[in-house]
XYZ file of C-alpha atoms in Angstrom:
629
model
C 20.246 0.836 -25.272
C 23.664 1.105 -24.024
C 22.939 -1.695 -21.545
C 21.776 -4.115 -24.230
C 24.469 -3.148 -26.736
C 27.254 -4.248 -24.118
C 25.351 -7.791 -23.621
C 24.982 -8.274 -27.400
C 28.976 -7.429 -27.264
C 29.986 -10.047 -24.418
C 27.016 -12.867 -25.620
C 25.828 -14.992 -27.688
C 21.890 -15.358 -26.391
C 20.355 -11.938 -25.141
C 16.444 -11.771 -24.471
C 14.291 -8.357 -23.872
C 11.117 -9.258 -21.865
C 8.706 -7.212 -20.294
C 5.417 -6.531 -19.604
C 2.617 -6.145 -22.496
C 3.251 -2.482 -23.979
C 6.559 -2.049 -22.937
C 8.638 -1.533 -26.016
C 10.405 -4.802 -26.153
C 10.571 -5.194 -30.041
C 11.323 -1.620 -30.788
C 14.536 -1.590 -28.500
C 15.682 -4.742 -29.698
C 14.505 -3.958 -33.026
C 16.930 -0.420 -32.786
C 20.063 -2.814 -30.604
C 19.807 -5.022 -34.349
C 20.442 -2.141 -36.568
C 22.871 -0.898 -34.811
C 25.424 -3.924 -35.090
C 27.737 -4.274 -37.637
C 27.095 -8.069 -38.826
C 24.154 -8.520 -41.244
C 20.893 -9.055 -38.918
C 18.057 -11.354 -40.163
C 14.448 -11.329 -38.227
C 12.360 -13.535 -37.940
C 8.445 -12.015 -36.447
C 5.442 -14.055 -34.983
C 2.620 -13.443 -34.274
C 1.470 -11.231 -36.829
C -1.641 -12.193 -37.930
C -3.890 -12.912 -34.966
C -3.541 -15.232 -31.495
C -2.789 -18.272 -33.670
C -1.165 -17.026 -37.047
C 2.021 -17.535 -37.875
C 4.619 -20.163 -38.835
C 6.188 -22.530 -36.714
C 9.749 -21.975 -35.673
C 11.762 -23.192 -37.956
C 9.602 -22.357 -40.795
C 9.636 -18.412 -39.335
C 13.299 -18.329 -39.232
C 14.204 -20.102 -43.218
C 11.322 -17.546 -44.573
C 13.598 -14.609 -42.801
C 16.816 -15.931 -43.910
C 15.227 -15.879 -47.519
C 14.626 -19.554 -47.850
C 11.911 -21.451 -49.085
C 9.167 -22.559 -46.090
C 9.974 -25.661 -46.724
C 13.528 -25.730 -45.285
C 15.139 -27.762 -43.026
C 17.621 -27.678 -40.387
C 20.723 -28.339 -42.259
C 19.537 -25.460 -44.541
C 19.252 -22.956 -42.094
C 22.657 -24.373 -40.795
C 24.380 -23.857 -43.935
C 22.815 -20.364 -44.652
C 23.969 -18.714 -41.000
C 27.529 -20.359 -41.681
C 27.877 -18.623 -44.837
C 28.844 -15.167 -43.170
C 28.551 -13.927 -40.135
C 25.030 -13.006 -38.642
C 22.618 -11.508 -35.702
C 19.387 -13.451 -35.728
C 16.638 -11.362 -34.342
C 13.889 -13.336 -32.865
C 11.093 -11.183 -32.152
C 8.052 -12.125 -30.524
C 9.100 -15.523 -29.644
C 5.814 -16.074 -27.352
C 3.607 -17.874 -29.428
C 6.688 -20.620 -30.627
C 8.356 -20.372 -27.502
C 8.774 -24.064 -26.901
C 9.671 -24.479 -30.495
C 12.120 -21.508 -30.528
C 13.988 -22.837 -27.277
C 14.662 -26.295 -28.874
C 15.806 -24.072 -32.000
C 17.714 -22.434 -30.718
C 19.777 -24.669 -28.739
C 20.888 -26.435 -31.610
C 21.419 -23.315 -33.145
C 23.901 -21.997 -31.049
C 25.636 -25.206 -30.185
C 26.218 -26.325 -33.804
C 27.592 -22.485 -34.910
C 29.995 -21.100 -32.419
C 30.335 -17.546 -34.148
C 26.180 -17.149 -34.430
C 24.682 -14.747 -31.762
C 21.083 -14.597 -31.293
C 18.876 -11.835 -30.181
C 14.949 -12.507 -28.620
C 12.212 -10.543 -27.495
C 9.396 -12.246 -25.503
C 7.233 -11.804 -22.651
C 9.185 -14.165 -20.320
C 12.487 -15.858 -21.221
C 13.333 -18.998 -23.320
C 15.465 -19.930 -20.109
C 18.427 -21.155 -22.072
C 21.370 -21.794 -19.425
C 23.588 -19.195 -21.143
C 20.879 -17.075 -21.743
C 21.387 -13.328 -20.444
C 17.969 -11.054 -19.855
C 17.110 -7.621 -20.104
C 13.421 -6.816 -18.300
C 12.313 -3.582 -19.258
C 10.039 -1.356 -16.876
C 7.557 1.054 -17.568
C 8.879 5.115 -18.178
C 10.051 6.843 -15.327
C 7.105 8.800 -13.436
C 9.965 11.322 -11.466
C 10.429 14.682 -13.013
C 14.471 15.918 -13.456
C 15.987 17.559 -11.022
C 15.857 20.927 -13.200
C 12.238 21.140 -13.973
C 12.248 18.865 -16.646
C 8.845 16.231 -17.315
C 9.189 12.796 -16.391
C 10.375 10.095 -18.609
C 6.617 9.112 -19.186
C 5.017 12.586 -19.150
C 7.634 13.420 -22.223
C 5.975 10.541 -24.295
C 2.557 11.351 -23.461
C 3.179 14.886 -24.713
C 5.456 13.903 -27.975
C 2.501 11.838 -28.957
C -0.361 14.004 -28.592
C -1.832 15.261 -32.174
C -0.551 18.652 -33.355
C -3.835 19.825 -33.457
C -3.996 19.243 -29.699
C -0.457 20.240 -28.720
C -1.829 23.259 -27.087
C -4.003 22.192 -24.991
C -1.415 21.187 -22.128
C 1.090 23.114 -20.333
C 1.279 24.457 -16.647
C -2.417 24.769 -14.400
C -4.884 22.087 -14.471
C -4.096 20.515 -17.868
C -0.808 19.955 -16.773
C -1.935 17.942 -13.744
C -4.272 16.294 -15.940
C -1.227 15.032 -18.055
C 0.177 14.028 -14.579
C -2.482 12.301 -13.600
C -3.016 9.844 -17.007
C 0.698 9.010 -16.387
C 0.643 8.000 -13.358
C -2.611 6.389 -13.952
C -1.286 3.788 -16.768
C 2.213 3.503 -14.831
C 4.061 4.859 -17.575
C 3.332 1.707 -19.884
C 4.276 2.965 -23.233
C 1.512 1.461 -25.683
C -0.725 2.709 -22.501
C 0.514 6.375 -23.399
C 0.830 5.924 -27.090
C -3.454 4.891 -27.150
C -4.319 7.729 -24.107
C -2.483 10.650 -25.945
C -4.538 9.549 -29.494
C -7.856 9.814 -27.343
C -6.753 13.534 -26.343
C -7.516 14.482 -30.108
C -11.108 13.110 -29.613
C -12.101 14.240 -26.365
C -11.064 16.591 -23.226
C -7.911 16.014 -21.515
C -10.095 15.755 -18.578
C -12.769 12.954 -19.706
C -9.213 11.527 -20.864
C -7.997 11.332 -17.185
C -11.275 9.510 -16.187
C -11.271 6.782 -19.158
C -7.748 5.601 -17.667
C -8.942 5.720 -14.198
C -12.072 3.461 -14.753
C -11.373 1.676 -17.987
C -7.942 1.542 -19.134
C -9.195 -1.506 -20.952
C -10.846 0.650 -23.195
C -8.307 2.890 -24.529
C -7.381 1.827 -28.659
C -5.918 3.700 -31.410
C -4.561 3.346 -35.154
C -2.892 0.454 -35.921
C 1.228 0.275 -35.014
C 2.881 -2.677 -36.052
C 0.850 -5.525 -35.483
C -2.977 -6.266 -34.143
C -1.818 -6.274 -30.299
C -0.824 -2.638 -30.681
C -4.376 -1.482 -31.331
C -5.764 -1.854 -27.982
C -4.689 -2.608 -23.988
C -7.196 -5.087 -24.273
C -5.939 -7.040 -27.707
C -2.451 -6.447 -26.147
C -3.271 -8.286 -22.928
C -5.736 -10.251 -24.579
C -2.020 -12.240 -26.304
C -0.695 -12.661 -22.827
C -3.801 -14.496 -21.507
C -4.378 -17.135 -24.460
C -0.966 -17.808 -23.969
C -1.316 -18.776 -20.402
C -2.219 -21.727 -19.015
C -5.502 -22.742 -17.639
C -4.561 -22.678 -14.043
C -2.712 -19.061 -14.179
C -5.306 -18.052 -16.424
C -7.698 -18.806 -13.242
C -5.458 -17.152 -10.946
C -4.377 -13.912 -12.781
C -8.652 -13.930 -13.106
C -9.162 -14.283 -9.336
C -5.986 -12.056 -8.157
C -7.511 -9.117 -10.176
C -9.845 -8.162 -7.313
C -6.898 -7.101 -4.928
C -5.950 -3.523 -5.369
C -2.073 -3.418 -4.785
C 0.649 -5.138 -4.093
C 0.244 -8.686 -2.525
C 2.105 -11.659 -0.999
C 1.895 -15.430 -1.641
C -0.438 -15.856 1.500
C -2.992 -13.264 0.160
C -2.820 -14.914 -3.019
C -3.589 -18.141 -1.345
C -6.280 -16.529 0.502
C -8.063 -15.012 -2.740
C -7.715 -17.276 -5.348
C -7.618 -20.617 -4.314
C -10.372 -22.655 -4.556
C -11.878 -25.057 -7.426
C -9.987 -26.304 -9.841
C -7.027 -24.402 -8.579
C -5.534 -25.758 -5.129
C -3.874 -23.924 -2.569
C -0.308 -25.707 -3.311
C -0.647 -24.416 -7.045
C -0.467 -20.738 -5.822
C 3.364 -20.396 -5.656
C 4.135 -21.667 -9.631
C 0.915 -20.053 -10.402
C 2.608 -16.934 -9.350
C 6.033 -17.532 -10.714
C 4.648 -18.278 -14.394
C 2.915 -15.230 -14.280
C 5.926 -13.441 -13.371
C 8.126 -15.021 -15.913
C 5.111 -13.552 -18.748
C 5.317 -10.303 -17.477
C 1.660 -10.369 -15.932
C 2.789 -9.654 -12.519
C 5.718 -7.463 -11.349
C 7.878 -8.725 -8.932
C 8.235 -5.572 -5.703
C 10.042 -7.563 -3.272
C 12.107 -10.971 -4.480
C 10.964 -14.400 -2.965
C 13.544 -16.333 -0.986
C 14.704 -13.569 1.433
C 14.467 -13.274 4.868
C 10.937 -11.431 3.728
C 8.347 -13.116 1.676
C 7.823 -11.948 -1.818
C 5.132 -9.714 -2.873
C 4.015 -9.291 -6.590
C 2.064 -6.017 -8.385
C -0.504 -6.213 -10.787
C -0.782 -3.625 -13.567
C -4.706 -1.687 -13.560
C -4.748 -2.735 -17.222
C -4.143 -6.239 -16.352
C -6.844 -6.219 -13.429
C -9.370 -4.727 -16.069
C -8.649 -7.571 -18.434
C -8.675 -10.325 -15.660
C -11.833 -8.735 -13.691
C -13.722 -9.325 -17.673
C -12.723 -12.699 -17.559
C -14.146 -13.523 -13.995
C -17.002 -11.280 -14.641
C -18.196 -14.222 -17.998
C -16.611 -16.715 -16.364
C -19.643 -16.202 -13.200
C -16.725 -16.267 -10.513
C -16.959 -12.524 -9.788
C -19.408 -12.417 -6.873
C -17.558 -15.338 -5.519
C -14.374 -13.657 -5.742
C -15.440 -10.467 -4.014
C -16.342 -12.499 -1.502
C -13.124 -14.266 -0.526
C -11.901 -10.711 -0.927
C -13.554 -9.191 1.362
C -13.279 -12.254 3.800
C -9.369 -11.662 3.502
C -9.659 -7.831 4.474
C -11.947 -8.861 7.340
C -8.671 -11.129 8.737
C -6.380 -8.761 7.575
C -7.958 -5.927 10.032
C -8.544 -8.675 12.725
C -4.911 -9.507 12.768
C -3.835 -5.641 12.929
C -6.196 -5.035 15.640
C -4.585 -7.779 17.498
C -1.372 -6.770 16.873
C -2.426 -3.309 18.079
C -4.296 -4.052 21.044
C -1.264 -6.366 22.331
C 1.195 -3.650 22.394
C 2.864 -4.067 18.903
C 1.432 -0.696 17.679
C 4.584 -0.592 14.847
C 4.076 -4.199 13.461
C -0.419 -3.372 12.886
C 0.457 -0.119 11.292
C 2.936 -1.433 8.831
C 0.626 -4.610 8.406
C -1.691 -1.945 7.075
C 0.357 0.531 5.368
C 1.425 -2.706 3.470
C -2.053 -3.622 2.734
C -3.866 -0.216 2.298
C -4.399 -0.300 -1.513
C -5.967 -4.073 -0.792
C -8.160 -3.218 1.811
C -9.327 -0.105 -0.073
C -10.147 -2.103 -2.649
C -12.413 -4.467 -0.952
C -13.892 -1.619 1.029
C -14.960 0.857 -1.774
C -16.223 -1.962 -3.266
C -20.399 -1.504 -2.644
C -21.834 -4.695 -0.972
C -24.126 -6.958 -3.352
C -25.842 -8.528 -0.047
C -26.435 -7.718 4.271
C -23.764 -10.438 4.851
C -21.188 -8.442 2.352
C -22.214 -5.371 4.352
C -21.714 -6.888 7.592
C -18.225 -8.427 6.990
C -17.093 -5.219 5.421
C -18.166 -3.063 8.672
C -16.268 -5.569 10.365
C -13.734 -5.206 8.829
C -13.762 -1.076 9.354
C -14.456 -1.347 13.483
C -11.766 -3.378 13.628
C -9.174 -1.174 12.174
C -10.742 1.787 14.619
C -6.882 2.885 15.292
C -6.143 3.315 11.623
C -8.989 5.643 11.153
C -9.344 6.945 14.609
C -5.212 7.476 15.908
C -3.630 7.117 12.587
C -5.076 10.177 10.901
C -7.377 8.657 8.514
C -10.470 9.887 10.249
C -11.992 11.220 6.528
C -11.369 7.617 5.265
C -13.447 5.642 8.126
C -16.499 8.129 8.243
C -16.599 7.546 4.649
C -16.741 3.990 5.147
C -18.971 4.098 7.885
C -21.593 6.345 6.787
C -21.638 4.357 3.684
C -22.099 1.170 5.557
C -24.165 1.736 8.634
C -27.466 2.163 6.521
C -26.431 -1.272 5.092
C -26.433 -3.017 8.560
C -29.812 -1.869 10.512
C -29.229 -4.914 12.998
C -29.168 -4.134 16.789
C -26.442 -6.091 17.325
C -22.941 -5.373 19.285
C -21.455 -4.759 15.994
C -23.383 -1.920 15.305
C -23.072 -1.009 18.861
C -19.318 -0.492 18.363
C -19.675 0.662 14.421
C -21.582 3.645 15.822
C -19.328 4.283 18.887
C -16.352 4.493 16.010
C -18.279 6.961 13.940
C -19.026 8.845 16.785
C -15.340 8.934 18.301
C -13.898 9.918 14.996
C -16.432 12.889 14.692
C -15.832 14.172 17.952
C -11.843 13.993 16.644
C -12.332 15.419 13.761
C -14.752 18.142 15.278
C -17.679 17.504 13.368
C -21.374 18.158 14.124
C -22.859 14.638 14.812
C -21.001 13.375 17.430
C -23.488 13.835 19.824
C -26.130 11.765 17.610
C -24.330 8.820 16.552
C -22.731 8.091 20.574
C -26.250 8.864 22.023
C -27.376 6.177 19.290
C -24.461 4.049 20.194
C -25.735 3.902 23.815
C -29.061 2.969 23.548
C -27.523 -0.134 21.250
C -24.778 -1.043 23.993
C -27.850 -0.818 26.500
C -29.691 -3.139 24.436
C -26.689 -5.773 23.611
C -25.495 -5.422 27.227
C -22.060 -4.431 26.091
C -20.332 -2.302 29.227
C -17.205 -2.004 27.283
C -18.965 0.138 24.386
C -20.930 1.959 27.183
C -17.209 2.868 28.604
C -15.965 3.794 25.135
C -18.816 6.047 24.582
C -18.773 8.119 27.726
C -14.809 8.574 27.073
C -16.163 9.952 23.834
C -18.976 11.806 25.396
C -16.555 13.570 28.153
C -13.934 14.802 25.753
C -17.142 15.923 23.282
C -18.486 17.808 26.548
C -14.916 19.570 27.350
C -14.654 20.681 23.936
C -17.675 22.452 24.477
C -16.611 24.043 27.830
C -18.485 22.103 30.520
C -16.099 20.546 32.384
C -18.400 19.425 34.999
C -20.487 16.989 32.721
C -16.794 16.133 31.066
C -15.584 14.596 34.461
C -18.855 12.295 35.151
C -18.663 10.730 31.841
C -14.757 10.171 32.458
C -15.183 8.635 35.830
C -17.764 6.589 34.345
C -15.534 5.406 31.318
C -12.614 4.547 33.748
C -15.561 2.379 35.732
C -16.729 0.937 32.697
C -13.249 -0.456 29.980
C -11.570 -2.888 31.911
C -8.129 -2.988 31.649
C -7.498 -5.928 29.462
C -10.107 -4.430 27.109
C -9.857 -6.483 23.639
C -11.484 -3.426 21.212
C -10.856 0.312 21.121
C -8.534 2.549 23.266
C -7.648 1.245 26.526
C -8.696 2.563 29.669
C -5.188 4.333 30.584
C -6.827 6.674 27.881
C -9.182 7.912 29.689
C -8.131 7.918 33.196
C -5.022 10.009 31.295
C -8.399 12.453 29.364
C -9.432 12.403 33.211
C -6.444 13.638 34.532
C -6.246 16.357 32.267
C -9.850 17.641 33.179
C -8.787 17.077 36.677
C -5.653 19.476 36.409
C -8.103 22.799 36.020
C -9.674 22.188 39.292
C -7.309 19.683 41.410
C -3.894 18.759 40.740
C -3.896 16.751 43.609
C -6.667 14.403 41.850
C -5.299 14.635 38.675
C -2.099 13.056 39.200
C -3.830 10.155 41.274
C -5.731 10.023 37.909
C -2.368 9.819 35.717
C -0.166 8.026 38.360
C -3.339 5.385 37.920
C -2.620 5.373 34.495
C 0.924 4.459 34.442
C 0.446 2.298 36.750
C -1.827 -0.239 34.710
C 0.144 -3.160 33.551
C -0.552 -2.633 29.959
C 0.295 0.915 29.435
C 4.198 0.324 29.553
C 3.907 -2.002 26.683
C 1.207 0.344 25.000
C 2.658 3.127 23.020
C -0.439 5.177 21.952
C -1.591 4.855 26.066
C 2.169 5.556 26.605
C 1.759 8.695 24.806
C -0.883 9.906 26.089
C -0.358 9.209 30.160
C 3.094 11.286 28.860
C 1.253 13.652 27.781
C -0.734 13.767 30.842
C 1.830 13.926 33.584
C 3.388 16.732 31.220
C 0.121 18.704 31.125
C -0.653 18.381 35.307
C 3.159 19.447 35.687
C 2.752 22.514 32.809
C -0.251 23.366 35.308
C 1.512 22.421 38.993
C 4.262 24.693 38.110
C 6.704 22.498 37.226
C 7.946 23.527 33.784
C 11.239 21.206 33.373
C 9.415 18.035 34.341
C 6.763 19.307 32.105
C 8.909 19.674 29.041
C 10.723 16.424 29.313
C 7.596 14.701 29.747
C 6.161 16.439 26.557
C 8.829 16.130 24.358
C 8.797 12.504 25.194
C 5.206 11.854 24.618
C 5.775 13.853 21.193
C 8.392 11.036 19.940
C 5.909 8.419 20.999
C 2.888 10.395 18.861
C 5.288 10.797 15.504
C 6.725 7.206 15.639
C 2.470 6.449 15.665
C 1.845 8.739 12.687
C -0.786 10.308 15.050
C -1.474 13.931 13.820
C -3.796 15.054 16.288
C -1.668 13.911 19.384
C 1.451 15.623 17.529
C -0.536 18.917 17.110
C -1.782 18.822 21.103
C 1.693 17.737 22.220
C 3.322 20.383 20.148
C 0.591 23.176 21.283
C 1.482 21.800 24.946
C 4.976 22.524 24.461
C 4.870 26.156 22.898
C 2.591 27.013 26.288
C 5.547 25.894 28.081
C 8.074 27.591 26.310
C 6.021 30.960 26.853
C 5.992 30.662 31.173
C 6.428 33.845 33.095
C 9.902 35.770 32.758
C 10.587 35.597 36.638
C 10.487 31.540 36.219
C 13.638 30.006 35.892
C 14.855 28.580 31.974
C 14.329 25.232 31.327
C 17.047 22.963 31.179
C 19.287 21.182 28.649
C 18.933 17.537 29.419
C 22.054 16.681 27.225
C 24.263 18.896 29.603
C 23.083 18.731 32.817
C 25.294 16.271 35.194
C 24.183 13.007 36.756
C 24.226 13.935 40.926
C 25.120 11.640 43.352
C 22.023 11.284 46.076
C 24.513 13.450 48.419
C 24.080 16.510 46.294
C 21.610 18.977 45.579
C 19.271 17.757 42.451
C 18.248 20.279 39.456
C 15.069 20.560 41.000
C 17.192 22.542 43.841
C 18.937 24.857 41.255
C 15.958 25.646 39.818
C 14.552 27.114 43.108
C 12.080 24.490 43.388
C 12.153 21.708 46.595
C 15.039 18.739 46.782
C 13.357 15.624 46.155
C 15.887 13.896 48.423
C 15.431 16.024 51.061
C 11.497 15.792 50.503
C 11.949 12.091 50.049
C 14.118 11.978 53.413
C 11.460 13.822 55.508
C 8.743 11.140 54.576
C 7.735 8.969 57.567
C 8.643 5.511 56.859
């Protein structure tokens, strides 16, 4: 309010816009009473999608002249004293209200005008206040959020007591953050309270937000989300009508190359995208996250409500099948690329590629198959983004996924070969039960397809399943197969530094001689420099055979290393092992020497004695030196 009262003070053309539910007329509505000069308001769209007057006609009836009116009347009326005009709810006459109000404002000089719309008249001079929804934050001192305030000033008295602290008050959480802190979204959920459970209200918002009406407030778009967005769309045209339809499959956030991806087609072309995307962000449809024209591309947010309303209208329309498809073509590229990404060394660049397309790909994912081609490009889509699930820490997410889709996909075929190697690895991560089934199943199926790269991946799985359980003998076989098996420019799933480092730590409780042949082989691949995750793990390697060698320092550098390497990843189970690793090596005997400080210790010239010396341990130099050449 305080905002909008200093542009009404320093201009003559402000214009609230916002999203559908927002609260644009009431705080311009409240901004108008508050100024001094005598306001007149003129209201559209009051009695459906297409009542109303025209422009003109809207403004004489508000000024208390006869319909009839022309210009020079209106004129002559807003020059007889001072005056605010209030447009609200320009969206139906917005054409009609621009050209109005042009003339308007260049024939009197002392007139200021007020609008509220969904997108702006885009006058030159025009200034423009875009409302958001409520805050979801709570206070720093305990107080509700902005939007949890609402909800609970709304709620009926007879239902007041129903929410407070425990599970209702999570409840109340939950709706908020569920409808984005939309006002009218609020307003309608906190009515439905009186009607049903909190609980069942939760639910309604999470499935069908759509749904959710109430008494009438104000005018016919207040009674319902879907009346309210309902407006918006008719006043769309046909081609953003047909994208806003199409976009409403994607889950979150989105750029213009997804957009191209999903909703092109038909009667809307690819090169239509961009303004398709810019008109719906002038009517409030989509939300702008990141600005277009940076050194990024822009991405764009869709409210739930909005992909309710615009899932409907692809569901009559017959597009929806062909929609889901596209979508779940673009989430099979989407993982491709990451996978590439990933298996070339850029570790960073595929996990933010999929950070910034999670909600997306969950969406096409959750999404149950209609047909064995749906299925198949969906598990695709899951074995390809094996480190997300697998190294990332999503390991609940993928076995979800995958026990969900195997059953779908019965073919022998070398994707199922590797779909049931990834359920298998992330089981035997994870530490449940059926490891053993799904890579024995994943064998036979590798056999079968003649894929030795699966066969490798399995036995890596197989030998860390078998040293889990304690037999270390069976353990090594199936490692010194894998490392026989994964080449080293291996396309899919971990490389093979992986398991010659797995190897070398086997090695280390029987030969430390052979393990560090197994980890120097390891470093020494060409890829593993470039490869963070096999980076890590050869780290942690060399740190474990040195932990084990007696050589604590080395061992401690080396770990704390390989722990930077396994939280830049976002890898929770290599940041538990490295940080169990390093509390072993913190407790060594009391008669060993304490480790070092790396920031204070001294670089040495080759002619004196190294830190390895001080610590009582052999010079490397002078080991170095008595080498035969």
């Amino acid at each position: 309010m305080a905002h909008l009262d200093g542009l009404l003070a320093r201009h003559r053309l402000v214009t609230v816009t916002g999203a559908a539910g927002i609260g644009k007329s009431r705080l311009a509505r409240a901004a108008a009473e508050r100024q001094g000069a005598q306001v007149s308001r003129a209201r559209w769209w009051t009695e459906g999608p297409a009542g109303g007057p025209d422009a003109l006609t809207g403004v004489a009836t508000a000024l208390g002249l006869p319909a009839t009116a022309g210009f020079e009347e209106v004129v002559d009326e807003l020059r007889a004293r001072p005056r605010l005009l209030f447009l609200d709810d320009v969206d139906p006459v917005r054409r009609d209200c621009l050209a109005l109000v042009q003339r308007l404002l260049q024939t009197l000089p002392e007139l200021r005008v007020l609008t509220s719309g969904r997108q702006p008249l885009g006058l030159g001079d025009e200034q423009v206040l875009r409302l958001g929804p409520l805050s979801l934050v709570p206070s720093g001192d305990g107080t509700p959020s902005a939007a949890a305030r609402m909800f609970l000033s709304r709620l009926p008295a007879r239902s007041a007591h129903l929410v407070g602290t425990g599970a209702a008050g999570r409840a109340v959480l939950d709706i908020c953050a569920r409808v984005q802190g939309v006002p009218l979204a609020l307003r309608l959920a906190a009515e439905q309270v009186g009607r049903r459970p909190l609980a069942e209200v939760a639910t309604l918002v999470e499935s069908a937000q759509c749904r959710l009406a109430g008494e009438a407030a104000g005018t016919w778009r207040h009674r319902s989300l879907h009346a309210s967005l309902g407006a918006s769309y008719t006043l769309c045209e046909r081609a953003d009508r047909i994208a806003w339809a199409r976009l409403s499959v994607l889950g979150g956030d989105f750029d213009e190359d997804t957009a191209v991806h999903v909703a092109a087609g038909g009667q809307l072309r690819a090169l239509d995208i961009p303004a398709c995307l810019a008109r719906l962000t002038l009517a409030s449809v989509l939300e702008p996250v990141r600005d277009p024209g940076g050194v990024r591309p822009g991405r764009y947010r869709m409210t739930t409500a909005a992909r309710e309303f615009g899932f409907g209208r692809l569901r009559d329309a017959g597009e929806a099948a062909e929609a889901v498809e596209r979508h779940l073509l673009w989430c099979r590229d989407a993982a491709e690329s990451a996978q590439r990404l990933w298996q070339v060394g850029l570790q960073q660049q595929a996990i933010a590629l999929v950070r910034a397309e999670e909600a997306n790909l969950r969406a096409a994912l959750v999404r149950p198959p209609q047909t064995t081609a749906q299925a198949e490009t969906a598990l695709y889509a899951v074995v390809a983004l094996w480190f997300w699930w697998g190294v990332c820490g999503h390991t609940g997410q993928g076995r979800s996924y995958l026990q969900r889709l195997l059953p779908l996909f019965p073919e022998v075929s070398l994707l199922r070969a590797r779909a049931l190697w990834l359920a298998g690895w992330i089981a035997v991560r994870c530490g449940e039960g059926d490891a053993a089934d799904a890579l024995r199943e994943a064998g036979e199926v590798a056999v079968l397809v003649g894929d030795d790269t699966t066969l490798g991946h399995v036995a890596d799985a197989s030998g860390v399943l078998a040293a889990y359980a304690g037999d270390r003998e069976l353990a090594l076989a199936c490692l010194e197969e894998a490392v026989q098996l994964i080449p080293e420019d291996v396309f899919y799933g971990p490389s093979v530094a992986h398991s010659w480092a797995v190897l070398a730590c086997n090695q280390a409780h029987t030969s430390i001689a052979a393990a560090r042949r197994s980890v120097r082989t390891a470093v020494a691949l060409r890829r593993t420099r470039d490869d963070r995750w096999a980076r890590c793990m050869t780290g942690y390697a060399l740190a474990f055979v040195d932990h084990l060698g007696g050589r604590p320092a080395r061992a401690w550098r080396r770990a704390r290393r390989a722990l930077r390497d396994a939280e830049a990843l976002g890898n929770p189970l290599g940041t538990v092992v490295v940080e169990r690793l390093l509390a072993e090596i913190q407790h060594i005997p009391a008669s060993a020497p304490p480790l070092p400080d790396r920031r204070r210790i001294p670089r040495k010239r080759p002619t004196t004695p190294t830190r390895y010396a001080e610590l009582g341990g052999e010079d490397p130099l002078t080991r170095r030196a008595a080498r035969p050449r």
